[in-house]
Short mmCIF file of C-alpha atoms in Angstrom, two decimals:
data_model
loop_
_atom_site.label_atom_id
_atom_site.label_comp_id
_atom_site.label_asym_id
_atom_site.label_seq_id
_atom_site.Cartn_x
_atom_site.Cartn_y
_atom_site.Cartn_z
CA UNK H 1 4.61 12.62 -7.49
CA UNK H 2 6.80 15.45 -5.40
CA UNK H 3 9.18 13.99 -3.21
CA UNK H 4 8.37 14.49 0.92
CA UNK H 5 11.39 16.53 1.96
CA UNK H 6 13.90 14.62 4.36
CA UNK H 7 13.00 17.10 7.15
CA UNK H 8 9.49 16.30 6.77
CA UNK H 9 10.04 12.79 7.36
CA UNK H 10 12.01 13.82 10.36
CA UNK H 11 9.49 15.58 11.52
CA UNK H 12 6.68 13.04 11.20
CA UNK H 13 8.46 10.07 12.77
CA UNK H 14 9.63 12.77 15.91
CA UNK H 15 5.74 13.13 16.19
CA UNK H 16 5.22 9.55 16.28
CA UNK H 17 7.74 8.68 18.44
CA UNK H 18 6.15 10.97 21.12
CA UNK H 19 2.83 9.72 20.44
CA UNK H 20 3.68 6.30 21.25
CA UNK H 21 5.64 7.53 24.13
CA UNK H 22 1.96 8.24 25.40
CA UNK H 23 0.89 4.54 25.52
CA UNK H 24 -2.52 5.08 24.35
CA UNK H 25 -1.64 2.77 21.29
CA UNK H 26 -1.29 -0.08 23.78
CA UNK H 27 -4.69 0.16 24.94
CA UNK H 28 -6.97 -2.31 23.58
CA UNK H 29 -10.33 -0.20 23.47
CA UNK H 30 -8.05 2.23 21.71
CA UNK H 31 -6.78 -0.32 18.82
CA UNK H 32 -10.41 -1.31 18.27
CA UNK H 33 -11.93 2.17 17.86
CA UNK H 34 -9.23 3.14 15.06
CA UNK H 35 -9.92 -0.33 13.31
CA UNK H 36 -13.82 0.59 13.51
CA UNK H 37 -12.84 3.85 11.99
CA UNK H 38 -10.33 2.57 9.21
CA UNK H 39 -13.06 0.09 8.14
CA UNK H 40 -15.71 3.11 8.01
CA UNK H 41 -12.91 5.38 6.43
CA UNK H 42 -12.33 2.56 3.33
CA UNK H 43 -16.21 2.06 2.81
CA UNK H 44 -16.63 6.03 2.95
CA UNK H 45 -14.13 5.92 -0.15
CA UNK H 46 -14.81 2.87 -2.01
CA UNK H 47 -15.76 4.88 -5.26
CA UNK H 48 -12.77 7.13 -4.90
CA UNK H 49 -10.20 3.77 -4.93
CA UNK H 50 -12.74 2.20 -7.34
CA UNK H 51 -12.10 5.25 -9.35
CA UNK H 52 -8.15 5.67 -8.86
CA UNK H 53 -7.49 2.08 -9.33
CA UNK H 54 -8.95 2.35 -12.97
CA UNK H 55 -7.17 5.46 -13.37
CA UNK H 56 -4.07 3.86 -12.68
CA UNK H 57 -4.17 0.11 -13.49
CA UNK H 58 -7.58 -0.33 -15.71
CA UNK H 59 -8.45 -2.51 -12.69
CA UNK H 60 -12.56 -2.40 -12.92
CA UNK H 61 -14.55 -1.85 -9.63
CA UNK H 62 -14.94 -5.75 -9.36
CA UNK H 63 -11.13 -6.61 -9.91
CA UNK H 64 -10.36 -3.80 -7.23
CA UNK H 65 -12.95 -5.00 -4.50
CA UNK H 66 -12.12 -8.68 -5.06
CA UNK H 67 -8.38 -8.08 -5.33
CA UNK H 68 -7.72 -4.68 -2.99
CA UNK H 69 -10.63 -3.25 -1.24
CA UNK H 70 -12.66 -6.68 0.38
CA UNK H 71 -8.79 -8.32 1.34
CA UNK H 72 -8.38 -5.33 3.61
CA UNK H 73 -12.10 -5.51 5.03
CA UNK H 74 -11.92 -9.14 5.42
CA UNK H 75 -8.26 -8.43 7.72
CA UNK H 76 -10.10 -5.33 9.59
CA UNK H 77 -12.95 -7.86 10.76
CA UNK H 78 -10.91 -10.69 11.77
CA UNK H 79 -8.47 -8.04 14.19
CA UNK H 80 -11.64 -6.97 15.21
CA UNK H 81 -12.95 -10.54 16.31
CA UNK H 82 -9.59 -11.49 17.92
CA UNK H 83 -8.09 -8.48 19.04
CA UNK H 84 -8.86 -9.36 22.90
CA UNK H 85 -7.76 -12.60 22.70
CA UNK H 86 -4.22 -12.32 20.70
CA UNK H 87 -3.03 -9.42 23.00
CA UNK H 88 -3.94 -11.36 26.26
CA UNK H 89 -0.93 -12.42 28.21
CA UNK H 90 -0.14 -16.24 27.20
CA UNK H 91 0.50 -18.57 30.54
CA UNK H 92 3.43 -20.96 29.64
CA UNK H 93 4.60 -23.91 31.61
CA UNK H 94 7.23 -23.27 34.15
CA UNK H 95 10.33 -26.53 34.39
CA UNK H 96 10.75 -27.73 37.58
CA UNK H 97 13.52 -25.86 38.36
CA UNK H 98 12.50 -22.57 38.17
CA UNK H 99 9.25 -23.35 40.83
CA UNK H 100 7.84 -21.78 42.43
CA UNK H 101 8.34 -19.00 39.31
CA UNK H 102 5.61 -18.63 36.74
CA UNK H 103 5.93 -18.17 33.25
CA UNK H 104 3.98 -16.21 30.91
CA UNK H 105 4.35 -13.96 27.19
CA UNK H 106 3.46 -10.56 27.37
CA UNK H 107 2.46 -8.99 23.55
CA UNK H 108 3.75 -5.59 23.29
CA UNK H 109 4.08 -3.45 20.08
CA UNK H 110 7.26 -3.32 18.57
CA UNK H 111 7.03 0.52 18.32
CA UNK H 112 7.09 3.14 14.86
CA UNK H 113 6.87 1.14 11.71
CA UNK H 114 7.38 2.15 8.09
CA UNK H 115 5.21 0.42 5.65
CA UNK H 116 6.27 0.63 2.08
CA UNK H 117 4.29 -1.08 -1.00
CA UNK H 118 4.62 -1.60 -4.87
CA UNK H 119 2.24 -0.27 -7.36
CA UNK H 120 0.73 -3.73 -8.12
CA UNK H 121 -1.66 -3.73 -5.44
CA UNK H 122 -1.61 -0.62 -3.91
CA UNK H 123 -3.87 -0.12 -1.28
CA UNK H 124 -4.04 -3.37 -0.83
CA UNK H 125 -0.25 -4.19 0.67
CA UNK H 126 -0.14 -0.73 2.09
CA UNK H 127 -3.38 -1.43 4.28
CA UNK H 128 -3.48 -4.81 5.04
CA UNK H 129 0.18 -4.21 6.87
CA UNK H 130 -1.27 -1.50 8.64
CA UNK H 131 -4.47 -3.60 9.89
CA UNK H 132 -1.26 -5.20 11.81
CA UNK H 133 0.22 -2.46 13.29
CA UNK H 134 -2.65 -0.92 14.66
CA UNK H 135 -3.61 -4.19 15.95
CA UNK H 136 -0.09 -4.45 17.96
CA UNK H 137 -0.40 -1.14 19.54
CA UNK H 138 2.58 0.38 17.53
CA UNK H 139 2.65 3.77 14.91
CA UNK H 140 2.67 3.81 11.47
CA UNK H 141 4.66 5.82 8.55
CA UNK H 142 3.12 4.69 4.83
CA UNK H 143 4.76 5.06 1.76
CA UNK H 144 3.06 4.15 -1.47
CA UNK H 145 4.15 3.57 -4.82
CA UNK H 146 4.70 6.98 -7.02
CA UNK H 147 3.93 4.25 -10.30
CA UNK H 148 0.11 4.50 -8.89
CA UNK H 149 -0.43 7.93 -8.09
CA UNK H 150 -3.84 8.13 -8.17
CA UNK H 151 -4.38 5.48 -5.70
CA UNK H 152 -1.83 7.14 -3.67
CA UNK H 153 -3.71 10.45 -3.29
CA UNK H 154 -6.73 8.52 -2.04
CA UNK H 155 -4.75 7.09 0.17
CA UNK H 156 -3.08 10.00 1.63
CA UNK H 157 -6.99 11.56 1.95
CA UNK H 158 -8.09 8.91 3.63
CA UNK H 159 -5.63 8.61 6.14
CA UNK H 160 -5.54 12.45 6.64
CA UNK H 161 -9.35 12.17 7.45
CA UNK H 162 -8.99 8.85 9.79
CA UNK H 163 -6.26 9.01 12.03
CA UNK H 164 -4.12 11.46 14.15
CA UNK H 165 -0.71 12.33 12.37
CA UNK H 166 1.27 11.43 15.02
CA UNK H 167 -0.24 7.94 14.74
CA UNK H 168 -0.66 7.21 11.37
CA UNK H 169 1.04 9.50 8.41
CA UNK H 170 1.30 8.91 4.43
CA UNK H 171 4.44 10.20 2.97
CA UNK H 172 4.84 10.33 -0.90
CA UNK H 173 7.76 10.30 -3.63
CA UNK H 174 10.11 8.13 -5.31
CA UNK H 175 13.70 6.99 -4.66
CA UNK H 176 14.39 9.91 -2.80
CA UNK H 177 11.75 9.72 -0.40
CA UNK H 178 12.57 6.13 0.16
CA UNK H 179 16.66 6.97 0.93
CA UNK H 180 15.18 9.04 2.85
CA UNK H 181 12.98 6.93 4.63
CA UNK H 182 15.84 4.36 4.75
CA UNK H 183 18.33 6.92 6.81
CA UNK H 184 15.95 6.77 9.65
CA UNK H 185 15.79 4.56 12.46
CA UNK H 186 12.59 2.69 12.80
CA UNK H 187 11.51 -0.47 15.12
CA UNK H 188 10.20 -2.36 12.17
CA UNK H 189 10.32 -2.37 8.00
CA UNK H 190 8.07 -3.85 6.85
CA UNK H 191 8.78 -3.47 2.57
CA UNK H 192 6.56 -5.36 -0.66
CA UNK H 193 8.37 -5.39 -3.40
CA UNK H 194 11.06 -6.71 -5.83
CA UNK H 195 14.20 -8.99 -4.26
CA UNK H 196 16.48 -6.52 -6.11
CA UNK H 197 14.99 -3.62 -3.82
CA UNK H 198 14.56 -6.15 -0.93
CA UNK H 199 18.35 -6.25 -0.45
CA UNK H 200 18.78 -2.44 -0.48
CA UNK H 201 16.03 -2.10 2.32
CA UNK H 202 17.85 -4.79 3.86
CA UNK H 203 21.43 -3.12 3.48
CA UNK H 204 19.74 0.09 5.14
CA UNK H 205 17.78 -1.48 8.20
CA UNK H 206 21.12 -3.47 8.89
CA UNK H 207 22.99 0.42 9.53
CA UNK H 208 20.14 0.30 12.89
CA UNK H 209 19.79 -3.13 13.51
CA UNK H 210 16.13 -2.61 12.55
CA UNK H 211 14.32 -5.63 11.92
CA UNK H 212 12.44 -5.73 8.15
CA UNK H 213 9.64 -8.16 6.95
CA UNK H 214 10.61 -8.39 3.21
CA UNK H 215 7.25 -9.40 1.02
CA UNK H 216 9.33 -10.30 -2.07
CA UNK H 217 8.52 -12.30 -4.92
CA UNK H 218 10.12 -14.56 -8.03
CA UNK H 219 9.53 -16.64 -10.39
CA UNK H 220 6.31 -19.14 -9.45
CA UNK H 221 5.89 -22.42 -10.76
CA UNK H 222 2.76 -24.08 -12.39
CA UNK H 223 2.90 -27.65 -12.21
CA UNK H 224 0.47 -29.47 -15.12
CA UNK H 225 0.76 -33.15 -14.43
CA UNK H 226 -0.83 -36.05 -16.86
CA UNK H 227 -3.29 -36.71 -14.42
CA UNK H 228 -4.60 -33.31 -14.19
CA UNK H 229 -8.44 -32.29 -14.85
CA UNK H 230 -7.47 -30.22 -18.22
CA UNK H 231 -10.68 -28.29 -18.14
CA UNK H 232 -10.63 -27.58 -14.68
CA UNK H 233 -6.63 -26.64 -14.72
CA UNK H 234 -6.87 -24.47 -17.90
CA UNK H 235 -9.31 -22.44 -16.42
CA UNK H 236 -7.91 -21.57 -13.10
CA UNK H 237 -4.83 -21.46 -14.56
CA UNK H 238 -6.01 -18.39 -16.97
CA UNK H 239 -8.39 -16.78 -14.02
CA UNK H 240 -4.73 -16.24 -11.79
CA UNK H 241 -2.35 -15.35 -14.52
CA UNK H 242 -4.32 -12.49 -15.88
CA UNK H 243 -5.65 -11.00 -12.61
CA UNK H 244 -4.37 -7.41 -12.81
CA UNK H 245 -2.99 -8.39 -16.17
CA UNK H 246 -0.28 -10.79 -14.54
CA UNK H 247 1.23 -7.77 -12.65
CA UNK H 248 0.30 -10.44 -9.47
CA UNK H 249 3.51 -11.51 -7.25
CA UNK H 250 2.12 -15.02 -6.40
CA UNK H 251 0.67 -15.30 -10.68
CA UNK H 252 1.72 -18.60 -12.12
CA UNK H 253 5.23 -17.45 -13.63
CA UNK H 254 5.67 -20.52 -15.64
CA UNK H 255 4.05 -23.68 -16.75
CA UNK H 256 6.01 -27.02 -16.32
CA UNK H 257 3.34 -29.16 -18.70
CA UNK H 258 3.67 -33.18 -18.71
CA UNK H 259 4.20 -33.59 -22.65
CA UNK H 260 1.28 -35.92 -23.36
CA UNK H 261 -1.15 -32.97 -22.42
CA UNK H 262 0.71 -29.39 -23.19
CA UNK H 263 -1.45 -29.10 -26.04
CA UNK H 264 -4.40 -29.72 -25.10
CA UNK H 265 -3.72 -27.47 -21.76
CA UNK H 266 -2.23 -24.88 -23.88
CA UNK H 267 -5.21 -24.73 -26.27
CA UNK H 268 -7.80 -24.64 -23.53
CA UNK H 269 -5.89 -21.60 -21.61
CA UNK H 270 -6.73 -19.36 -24.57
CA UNK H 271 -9.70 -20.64 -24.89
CA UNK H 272 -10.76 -19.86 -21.33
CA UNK H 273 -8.94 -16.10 -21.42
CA UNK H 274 -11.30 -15.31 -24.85
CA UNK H 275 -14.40 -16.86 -22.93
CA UNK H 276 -13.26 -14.10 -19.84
CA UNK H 277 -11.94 -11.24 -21.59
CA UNK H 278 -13.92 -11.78 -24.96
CA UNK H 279 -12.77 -11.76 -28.41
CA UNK H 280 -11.82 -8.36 -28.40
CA UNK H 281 -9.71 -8.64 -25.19
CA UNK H 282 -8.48 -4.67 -25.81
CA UNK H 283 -11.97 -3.69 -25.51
CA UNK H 284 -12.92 -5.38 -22.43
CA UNK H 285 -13.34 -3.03 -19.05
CA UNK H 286 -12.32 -6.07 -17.08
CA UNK H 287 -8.59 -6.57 -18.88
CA UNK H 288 -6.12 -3.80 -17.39
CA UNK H 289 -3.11 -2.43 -18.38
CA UNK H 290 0.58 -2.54 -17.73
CA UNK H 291 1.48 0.01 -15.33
CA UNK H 292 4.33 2.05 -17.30
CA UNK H 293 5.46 2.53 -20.64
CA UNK H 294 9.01 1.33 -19.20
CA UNK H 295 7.41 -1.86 -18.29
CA UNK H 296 6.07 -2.16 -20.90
CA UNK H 297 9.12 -2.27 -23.01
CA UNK H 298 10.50 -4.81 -20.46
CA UNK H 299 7.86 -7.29 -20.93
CA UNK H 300 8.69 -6.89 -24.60
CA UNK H 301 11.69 -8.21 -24.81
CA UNK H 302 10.54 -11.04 -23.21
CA UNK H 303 8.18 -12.05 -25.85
CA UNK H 304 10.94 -13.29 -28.14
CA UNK H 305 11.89 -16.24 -25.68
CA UNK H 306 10.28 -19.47 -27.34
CA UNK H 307 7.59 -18.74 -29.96
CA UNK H 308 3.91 -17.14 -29.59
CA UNK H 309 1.44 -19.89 -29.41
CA UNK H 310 -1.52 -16.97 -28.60
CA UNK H 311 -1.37 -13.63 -28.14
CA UNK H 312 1.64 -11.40 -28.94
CA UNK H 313 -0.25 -8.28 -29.53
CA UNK H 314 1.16 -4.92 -28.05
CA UNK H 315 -0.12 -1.23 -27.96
CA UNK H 316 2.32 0.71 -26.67
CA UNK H 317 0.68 4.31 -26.55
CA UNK H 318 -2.44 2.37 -24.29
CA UNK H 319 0.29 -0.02 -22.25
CA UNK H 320 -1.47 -2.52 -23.50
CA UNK H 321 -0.21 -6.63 -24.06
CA UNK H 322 -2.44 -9.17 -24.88
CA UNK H 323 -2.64 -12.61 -22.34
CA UNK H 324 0.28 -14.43 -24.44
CA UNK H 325 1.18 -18.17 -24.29
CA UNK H 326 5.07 -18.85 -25.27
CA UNK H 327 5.78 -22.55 -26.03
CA UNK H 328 9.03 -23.87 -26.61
CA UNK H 329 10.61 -22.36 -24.18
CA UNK H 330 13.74 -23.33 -22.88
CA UNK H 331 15.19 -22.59 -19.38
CA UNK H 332 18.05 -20.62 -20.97
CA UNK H 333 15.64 -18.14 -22.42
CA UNK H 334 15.60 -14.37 -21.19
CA UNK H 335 11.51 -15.08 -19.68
CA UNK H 336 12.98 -18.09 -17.40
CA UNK H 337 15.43 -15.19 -16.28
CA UNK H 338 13.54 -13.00 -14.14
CA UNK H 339 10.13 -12.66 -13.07
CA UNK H 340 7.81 -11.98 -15.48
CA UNK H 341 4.97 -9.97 -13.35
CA UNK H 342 2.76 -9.51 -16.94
CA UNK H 343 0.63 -10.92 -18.80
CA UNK H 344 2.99 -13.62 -20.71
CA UNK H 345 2.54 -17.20 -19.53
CA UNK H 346 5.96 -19.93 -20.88
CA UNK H 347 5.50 -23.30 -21.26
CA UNK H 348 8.20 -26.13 -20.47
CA UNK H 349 7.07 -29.64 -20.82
CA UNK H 350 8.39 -32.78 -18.43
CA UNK H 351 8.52 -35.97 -19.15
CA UNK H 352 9.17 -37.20 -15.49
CA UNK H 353 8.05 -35.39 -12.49
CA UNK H 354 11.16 -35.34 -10.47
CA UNK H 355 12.42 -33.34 -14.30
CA UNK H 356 10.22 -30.61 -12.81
CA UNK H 357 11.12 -30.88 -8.80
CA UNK H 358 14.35 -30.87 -9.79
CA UNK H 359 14.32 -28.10 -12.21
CA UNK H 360 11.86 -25.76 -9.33
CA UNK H 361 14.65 -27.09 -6.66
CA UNK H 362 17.31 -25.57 -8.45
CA UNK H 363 16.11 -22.30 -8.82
CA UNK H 364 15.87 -19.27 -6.12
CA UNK H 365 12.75 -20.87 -3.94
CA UNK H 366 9.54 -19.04 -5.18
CA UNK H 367 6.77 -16.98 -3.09
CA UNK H 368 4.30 -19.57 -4.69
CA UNK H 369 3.86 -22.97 -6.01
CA UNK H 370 1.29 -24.83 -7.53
CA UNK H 371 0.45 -27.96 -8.78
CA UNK H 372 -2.22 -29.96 -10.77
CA UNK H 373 -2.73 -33.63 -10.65
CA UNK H 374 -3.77 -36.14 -8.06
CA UNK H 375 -3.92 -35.42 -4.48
CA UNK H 376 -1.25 -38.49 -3.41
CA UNK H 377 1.17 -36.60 -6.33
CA UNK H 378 0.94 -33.36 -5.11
CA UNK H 379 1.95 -34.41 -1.42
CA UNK H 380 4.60 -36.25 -2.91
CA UNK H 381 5.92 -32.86 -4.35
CA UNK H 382 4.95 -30.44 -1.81
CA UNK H 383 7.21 -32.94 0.52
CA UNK H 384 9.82 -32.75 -2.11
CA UNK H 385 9.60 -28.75 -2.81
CA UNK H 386 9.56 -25.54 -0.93
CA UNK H 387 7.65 -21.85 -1.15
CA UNK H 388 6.18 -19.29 0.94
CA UNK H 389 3.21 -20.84 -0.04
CA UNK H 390 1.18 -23.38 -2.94
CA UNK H 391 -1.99 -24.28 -4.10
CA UNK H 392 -3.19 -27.68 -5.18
CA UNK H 393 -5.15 -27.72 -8.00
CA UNK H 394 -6.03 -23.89 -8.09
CA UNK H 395 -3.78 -21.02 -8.05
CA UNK H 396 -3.98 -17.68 -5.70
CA UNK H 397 -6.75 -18.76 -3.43
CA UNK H 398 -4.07 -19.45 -0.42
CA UNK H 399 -3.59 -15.32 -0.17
CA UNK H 400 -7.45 -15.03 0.93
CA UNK H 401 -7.45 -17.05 3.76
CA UNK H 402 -6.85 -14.90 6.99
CA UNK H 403 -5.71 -17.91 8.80
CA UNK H 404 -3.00 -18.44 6.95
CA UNK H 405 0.23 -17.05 6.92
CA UNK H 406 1.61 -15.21 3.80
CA UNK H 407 5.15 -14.28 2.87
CA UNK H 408 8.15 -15.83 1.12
CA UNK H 409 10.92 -18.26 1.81
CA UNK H 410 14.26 -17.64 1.15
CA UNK H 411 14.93 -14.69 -1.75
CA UNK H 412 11.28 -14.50 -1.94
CA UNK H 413 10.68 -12.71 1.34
CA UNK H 414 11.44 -12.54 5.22
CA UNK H 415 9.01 -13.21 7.59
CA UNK H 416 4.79 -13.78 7.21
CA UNK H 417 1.15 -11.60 7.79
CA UNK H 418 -2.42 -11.85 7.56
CA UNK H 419 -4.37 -12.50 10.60
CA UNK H 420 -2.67 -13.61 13.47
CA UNK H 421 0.53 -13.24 11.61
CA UNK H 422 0.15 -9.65 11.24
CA UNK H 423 -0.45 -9.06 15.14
CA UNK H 424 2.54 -11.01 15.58
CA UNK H 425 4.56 -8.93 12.79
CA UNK H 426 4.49 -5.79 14.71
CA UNK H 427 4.58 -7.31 18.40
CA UNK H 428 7.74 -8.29 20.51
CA UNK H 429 7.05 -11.16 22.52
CA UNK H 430 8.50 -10.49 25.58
CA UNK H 431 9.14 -13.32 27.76
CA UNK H 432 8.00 -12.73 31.90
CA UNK H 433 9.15 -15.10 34.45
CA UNK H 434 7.53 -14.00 38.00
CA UNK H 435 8.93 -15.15 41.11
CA UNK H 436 7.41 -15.13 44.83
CA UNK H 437 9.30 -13.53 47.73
CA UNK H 438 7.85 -15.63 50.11
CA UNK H 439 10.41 -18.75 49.56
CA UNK H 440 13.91 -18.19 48.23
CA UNK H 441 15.64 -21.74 47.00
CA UNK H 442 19.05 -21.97 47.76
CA UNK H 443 19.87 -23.96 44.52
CA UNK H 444 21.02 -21.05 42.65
CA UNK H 445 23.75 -19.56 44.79
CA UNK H 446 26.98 -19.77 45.10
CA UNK H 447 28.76 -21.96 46.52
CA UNK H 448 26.15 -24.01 45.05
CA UNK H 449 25.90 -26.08 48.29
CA UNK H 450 23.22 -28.28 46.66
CA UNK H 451 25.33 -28.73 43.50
CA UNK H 452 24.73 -32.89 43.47
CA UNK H 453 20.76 -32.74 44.15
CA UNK H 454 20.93 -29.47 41.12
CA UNK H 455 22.01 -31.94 38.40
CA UNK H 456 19.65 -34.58 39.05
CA UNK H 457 16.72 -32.00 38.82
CA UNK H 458 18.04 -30.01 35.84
#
């Protein structure tokens, strides 16, 4: 994937800034028309992302509209629904002191944005941040992963073919493109990716004062407690560690397993991937692969930590790792050292479940949590824990619902979408106070005549 020239990029954020300068974006018949017509644009294409996605991940048609395609749709509709109502002007009470004023929050758009997204889920996090931008009012500037190129092709057609240049444009490249990117000044960042780029996108907004929305990641806890419903747990627990072959940023990183039933959990994981994938996993169209060769060698180093109670199996040539259980794994081993983001699942046991609080409290705090047991236990440790988000007894679900907000917490991102949340993202709200000519209170002025009666009122 060729870089985009720096003067290129100048030249598409010049055309954006004067497009916005036009305040058509702000209109609100205007923001539903280009949602109508993104939402025709991705069902127009569906085969063609159906098709890249396979290219470039192994992700099968069903994967890619569960996981990319119907997230995006599902976003589209609800802007669609709600658009009116989130953008009206929001009447807030007025203290006494400032009556006869009114008070009121106006919902304007923050201005040009640049989107940037990982390979992982690529049209997924580059269009579902975009659903929010057009919903504010603002401009957009995308920039896709070069690890997914085919995707980002599609992409690029389908934007070409959908909206105005000057209002929404797809640049492509690598590390260049994105210093490149980073030199500019925009009114909002809004990056997905690792913590380790997070603070370099943060370093670079901090040059303009431009505000960022960091969608981060780390290493995501799995909570097994003796309590649990084995079955149930084993199940769910292999259905969100080997989406996408674990390449997922809220996966279960880690299992923290109550001793008395690791085994049995541990045994009825791989039993649940085989019933999934098959016996043949390697042959299955539903399994994908690991997105580089250099990945690829990363995850294998990892699969020394502890020893292989399933799994193990690498082809390098097809960037292909078999779902892998480690057990014995100890927190000083080099898997419990960075996020794993592939298809290899550790297992620590606990004895005692402040042992695992304690252990989850003392790392960075993770984009997700989850936890398996009974209901009164798990409020006990959500109270005691924190993440961007968690699950109780089922892992990943909390990213589909549009009424909840999703980000990190801490190194695992900067601010929340989805929804609401991503009209909010790209909006300033201003704050309006509106006061009448027709009375003018002395309170305020100098030489504050009315000083004694002031205090009692304020």
């Amino acid at each position: 994937m060729k870089d985009t020239p720096e003067s290129i990029i100048i030249e598409k954020l010049e055309k954006q800034r004067s497009f916005f300068a036009t305040h058509i974006t702000k209109d609100i018949s205007f923001r539903l028309t280009q949602l109508r017509n993104f939402k025709k644009a991705i069902l127009k294409n569906q085969k063609k992302i159906e098709d890249a996605l396979w290219t470039d991940l192994h992700k099968s048609p069903e994967e890619t509209f569960i996981t990319e395609i119907s997230i995006v749709i599902q976003e589209i509709d609800q802007h669609l629904r709600n658009l009116r109502y989130w953008a009206r002007p929001q009447r807030v009470d007025t203290p006494l002191p400032l009556l006869p004023s009114s008070s009121k929050i106006m919902f304007e758009p923050l201005g040009v944005s640049l989107v940037v997204a990982p390979w992982n889920y690529p049209f997924q996090l580059l269009m579902t941040p975009l659903v929010g931008s057009i919903s504010a009012g603002g401009c957009t500037l995308l920039k896709p992963s070069p690890d997914a190129p085919n995707i980002a092709k599609v992409m690029e057609e389908l934007v070409a073919e959908t909206f105005d240049p000057g209002y929404v444009s797809l640049v492509q490249g690598g590390r260049d493109t994105n210093t490149a990117l980073f030199k500019q000044r925009f009114d909002l960042i809004f990056f997905t990716g690792s913590p380790m780029l997070g603070k370099i996108v943060m370093k670079a907004a901090a040059e303009h004062l431009t505000p960022v929305i960091l969608e981060l990641g780390g290493k995501s806890p799995c909570i097994v407690d003796e309590n649990a419903n084995i079955d149930v747990a084993a199940k769910r627990i292999a259905w969100g560690k080997k989406i996408n072959a674990g390449q997922t940023c809220i996966a279960p990183d880690y299992l923290l397993v109550h001793k008395s039933v690791k085994s049995e959990l541990l045994d009825k994981i791989e039993a649940n991937i085989r019933k999934m994938y098959g016996e043949n996993i390697r042959e299955s169209r539903f399994y994908p692969r690991i997105v580089s060769d250099r990945a690829v060698d990363r995850l294998k180093t990892l699969l020394d930590s502890g020893t292989v109670h399933s799994g193990g199996e690498v082809i390098e040539e097809e960037r292909f790792i078999s779902p892998t259980i480690l057990d014995n794994v100890h927190p000083h081993h080099p898997v419990m050292q960075e996020e794993i983001f592939g298809p290899i699942l550790p297992a620590l046991t606990f004895e005692k479940i402040d042992e695992a609080v304690s252990y989850i409290n003392s790392q960075d705090k993770p984009l997700a949590f989850y936890y398996f047991g009974k209901n009164k236990k798990a409020k006990e440790v959500l109270r005691k824990t924190t993440s961007g988000g968690a699950c109780v007894n089922d892992t990943i679900l909390h990213i589909a619902n549009h009424d909840l907000p999703f980000g990190g917490v801490g190194t695992s991102g900067n601010g929340k979408y989805h929804g609401k949340q991503s009209f909010l993202a790209f909006s300033n709200q201003r704050s309006v106070i509106t006061t009448p000519t027709w009375i003018d209170l002395p309170f305020k002025y100098v030489p504050f005549k009315y000083f004694k009666l002031l205090k009692k009122i304020l």
